[in-house]
Coordinates of C-alpha atoms in Angstrom, one line a residue:
M17 CA -10.8 10.7 1.4
V18 CA -13.9 12.4 2.8
F19 CA -15.7 9.2 3.4
I20 CA -13.2 8.0 5.9
E21 CA -12.0 11.4 7.4
I22 CA -15.6 12.5 8.5
P23 CA -16.3 9.3 10.4
T24 CA -13.2 9.5 12.4
I25 CA -14.1 13.1 13.7
I26 CA -17.9 12.5 14.2
L27 CA -18.1 8.8 15.4
P28 CA -16.0 8.9 18.4
W29 CA -18.2 11.8 19.7
V30 CA -21.1 9.7 18.7
A31 CA -20.2 6.8 20.7
E32 CA -19.1 8.7 23.5
G33 CA -22.7 10.4 23.7
I34 CA -24.6 7.2 23.3
G35 CA -22.3 4.8 25.0
P36 CA -24.2 4.7 28.5
L37 CA -27.3 3.8 26.5
L38 CA -25.7 0.6 24.9
E39 CA -24.9 -2.9 26.2
L40 CA -21.3 -3.5 26.7
R41 CA -21.1 -5.9 23.7
V42 CA -22.8 -3.5 21.4
Y43 CA -20.5 -0.7 22.6
A44 CA -17.3 -2.9 22.4
L45 CA -18.5 -3.5 18.5
L46 CA -19.1 0.1 17.9
V47 CA -15.7 1.2 19.4
S48 CA -13.9 -1.7 17.2
I49 CA -15.6 -0.6 14.1
I50 CA -14.5 3.2 14.9
E51 CA -10.9 1.9 15.6
L52 CA -10.9 0.2 12.2
I53 CA -12.0 3.2 10.3
M54 CA -9.2 5.4 12.3
F55 CA -6.7 2.7 11.2
L56 CA -7.6 3.2 7.7
R57 CA -7.3 6.9 8.1
V58 CA -3.5 6.2 9.2
F59 CA -2.8 4.4 5.9
Q60 CA -4.5 7.3 4.1
E61 CA -2.7 10.3 6.0
G62 CA 0.6 8.2 6.0
Q63 CA 1.0 8.4 2.2
V64 CA 3.1 11.8 2.7
L65 CA 6.0 9.5 3.8
P66 CA 7.7 7.7 0.8
P67 CA 8.2 4.3 2.6
F68 CA 4.6 4.2 3.7
R69 CA 3.3 5.5 0.5
L70 CA 5.0 2.4 -1.0
V71 CA 3.1 0.2 1.5
V72 CA -0.2 1.7 0.7
K73 CA 0.3 1.4 -3.2
T74 CA 1.4 -2.2 -2.7
L75 CA -1.7 -3.1 -0.9
I76 CA -3.9 -1.2 -3.6
Y77 CA -2.3 -2.9 -6.4
A78 CA -2.5 -6.4 -4.7
L79 CA -6.1 -5.9 -3.4
P80 CA -7.9 -7.5 -6.5
Q81 CA -6.0 -10.8 -6.3
L82 CA -6.1 -10.8 -2.5
L83 CA -10.1 -10.5 -2.7
W84 CA -10.2 -13.4 -5.2
F85 CA -7.8 -15.5 -3.3
T86 CA -9.5 -14.9 0.0
S87 CA -12.7 -16.3 -1.4
A88 CA -10.9 -19.3 -2.4
M89 CA -9.2 -19.6 1.0
L90 CA -12.6 -19.3 2.8
A91 CA -14.2 -21.9 0.8
T92 CA -11.3 -24.3 1.7
V93 CA -11.2 -23.4 5.4
M94 CA -15.2 -23.9 5.5
V95 CA -14.6 -27.5 4.0
F96 CA -11.9 -28.2 6.6
A97 CA -14.1 -26.9 9.4
G98 CA -17.0 -29.0 8.3
I99 CA -14.8 -32.2 8.2
D100 CA -13.1 -31.5 11.6
Q101 CA -16.4 -30.8 13.2
Q102 CA -17.9 -34.1 12.0
L103 CA -14.7 -36.2 13.1
F104 CA -13.9 -34.4 16.4
G105 CA -16.9 -32.3 17.4
R106 CA -18.1 -34.7 20.0
V107 CA -14.8 -34.9 21.9
D108 CA -13.2 -31.6 21.3
D109 CA -14.7 -28.1 22.2
N110 CA -12.6 -26.5 19.5
Y111 CA -14.8 -28.3 17.0
A112 CA -18.0 -28.7 18.9
D113 CA -20.0 -26.5 16.5
Y114 CA -19.3 -25.0 13.0
G115 CA -18.4 -21.5 14.1
S116 CA -15.6 -22.8 16.7
S117 CA -14.4 -25.3 13.9
F118 CA -14.2 -22.5 11.5
I119 CA -12.3 -20.2 13.8
S120 CA -9.8 -23.1 14.7
M121 CA -9.3 -23.9 11.0
F122 CA -8.7 -20.2 10.1
S123 CA -6.1 -20.1 13.0
V124 CA -4.3 -22.7 11.0
V125 CA -3.5 -20.5 8.0
I126 CA -2.1 -17.9 10.4
E127 CA 0.0 -19.9 12.9
G128 CA -0.3 -23.6 11.7
A129 CA -2.0 -26.5 13.5
N130 CA -0.9 -28.0 16.8
N131 CA -0.9 -31.8 17.7
D132 CA -2.4 -31.9 21.0
G133 CA -6.1 -32.2 22.5
P134 CA -8.8 -34.6 23.2
A135 CA -9.1 -35.5 19.6
F136 CA -5.4 -36.7 19.5
E137 CA -6.2 -38.8 22.6
L138 CA -9.2 -40.5 21.2
S139 CA -7.9 -41.3 17.7
P140 CA -4.2 -40.4 17.2
E141 CA -4.2 -41.7 13.8
G142 CA -7.1 -39.7 12.5
A143 CA -6.1 -36.6 14.3
N144 CA -2.6 -36.7 13.2
M145 CA -3.7 -37.3 9.5
M146 CA -5.9 -34.2 9.7
Y147 CA -2.9 -32.4 11.4
V148 CA -0.7 -33.1 8.4
I149 CA -3.5 -32.4 5.9
A150 CA -4.3 -29.1 7.4
N151 CA -0.8 -27.7 7.8
I152 CA 0.2 -28.8 4.2
F153 CA -3.0 -27.2 2.5
L154 CA -3.9 -24.4 4.9
F155 CA -0.5 -23.2 6.2
L156 CA 2.5 -24.4 3.7
I157 CA 0.3 -23.6 0.5
I158 CA -2.5 -21.0 0.9
A159 CA -0.9 -18.9 3.5
Q160 CA 2.3 -18.7 1.3
F161 CA 0.1 -17.7 -1.6
F162 CA -0.7 -14.5 0.3
I163 CA 2.9 -13.8 1.1
A164 CA 3.7 -14.3 -2.9
I165 CA 1.1 -12.0 -3.9
L166 CA 2.1 -9.2 -1.6
V167 CA 5.8 -9.7 -2.4
G168 CA 4.9 -9.6 -6.3
A169 CA 2.9 -6.6 -5.6
F170 CA 5.6 -4.9 -3.9
D171 CA 8.1 -5.6 -6.6
H172 CA 5.7 -4.2 -9.2
T173 CA 5.1 -1.0 -7.0
R174 CA 8.8 -0.6 -6.3
E175 CA 9.7 -0.8 -10.1
A176 CA 6.7 1.8 -11.1
E177 CA 7.9 4.1 -8.5
N178 CA 11.6 4.0 -9.8
D179 CA 10.4 4.6 -13.5
R180 CA 8.1 7.7 -12.0
R181 CA 11.2 9.1 -10.7
M182 CA 13.3 8.6 -13.6
T183 CA 10.6 10.0 -15.8
Q184 CA 10.0 13.1 -13.5
G185 CA 13.5 13.5 -12.5
L186 CA 16.3 15.6 -13.9
C187 CA 18.4 14.5 -16.7
S188 CA 22.0 13.4 -16.0
G189 CA 24.2 16.3 -15.6
C190 CA 21.3 18.6 -14.7
V191 CA 21.1 20.5 -11.4
D192 CA 17.9 21.5 -9.5
V193 CA 18.4 25.1 -8.9
S194 CA 14.8 25.8 -7.2
Q195 CA 16.3 24.4 -4.0
D196 CA 18.3 26.4 -1.8
A197 CA 21.8 25.7 -2.1
P198 CA 25.0 26.7 0.3
I199 CA 26.9 29.8 -0.7
S200 CA 29.7 28.1 -2.2
T201 CA 27.5 26.0 -4.6
W202 CA 25.7 29.4 -5.5
L203 CA 29.1 31.1 -6.3
K204 CA 30.3 28.0 -8.2
R205 CA 26.8 28.2 -10.4
T206 CA 27.1 31.9 -10.9
A207 CA 30.9 31.6 -12.3
G208 CA 29.9 29.0 -14.4
Y209 CA 26.9 30.9 -15.7
L210 CA 29.2 34.0 -16.3
F211 CA 32.2 32.4 -18.0
M212 CA 30.1 30.0 -20.2
Y213 CA 31.6 32.0 -23.2
R214 CA 34.7 29.6 -23.0
Q215 CA 32.2 26.9 -24.1
W216 CA 29.8 29.1 -26.5
G217 CA 32.2 31.8 -27.6
V218 CA 29.9 34.6 -26.2
F219 CA 29.4 35.9 -22.8
A220 CA 26.4 34.1 -21.1
P221 CA 24.1 37.2 -20.5
V222 CA 24.6 38.1 -24.2
L223 CA 23.6 34.4 -25.4
R224 CA 20.5 34.4 -23.0
R225 CA 19.4 37.7 -24.3
T226 CA 20.0 36.4 -28.0
M227 CA 18.2 33.3 -27.5
T228 CA 15.1 35.2 -25.8
D229 CA 14.9 37.4 -28.8
L230 CA 15.2 34.8 -31.4
I231 CA 12.1 32.7 -29.5
T232 CA 10.2 35.8 -29.6
E233 CA 10.7 36.4 -33.3
A234 CA 9.9 32.8 -33.9
D235 CA 6.6 33.1 -32.0
S236 CA 5.6 36.4 -33.8
R237 CA 6.2 34.8 -37.3
A238 CA 4.2 31.6 -36.0
E239 CA 1.2 33.7 -35.2
E240 CA 1.5 35.8 -38.3
R241 CA 1.4 32.8 -40.3
S242 CA -1.5 31.1 -38.2
P243 CA -4.9 31.0 -40.3
Y244 CA -6.6 32.0 -36.9
S245 CA -4.6 35.1 -36.5
G246 CA -6.5 38.3 -37.2

């Protein structure tokens, strides 16, 4: 797509040119955005490879469900972040402010919660209770929904690809003669073509010529009978 290809060509030059004028923090953010766009182009260009094309189509098919579920997940993480900030914000730097608490809870979705820190030293019962609840809801339930959505989308995409191959493929017993073949295969096909009279009772070139004449004659008669001819 043009809106992905053009930025990956222009933006690196722009970042290189204006880099000395930017603060390090802003420059790092700009480079991160450029790398993200280039990563998206890898997905676009990689569709020429069948396995990678299957991955891309799986993500495209799962995208609507992932967006809706991500909204629900973020809402749940925000609730847990507020609870942990109120409970442990005064004793644990990981929950000192809402932003830090949100990042800590979001990491639970990815890798699960841990059961160490100042909060567990101050109130082991309360901290362990939140540890169990967070792991059950965020890690064992919500995180697994992501996997289930992707697995379902992958199965659907694979079945669609198989159906497409069956629809566009050759019927059973047919051979794709457009591809280059070894000399032995070519000789076998030629011999089969020339000696098909054993099956059809006529020499193959004669059969082909007769069928061509019949098709031409049928087309001519159809044009004569057509109300739009002449």
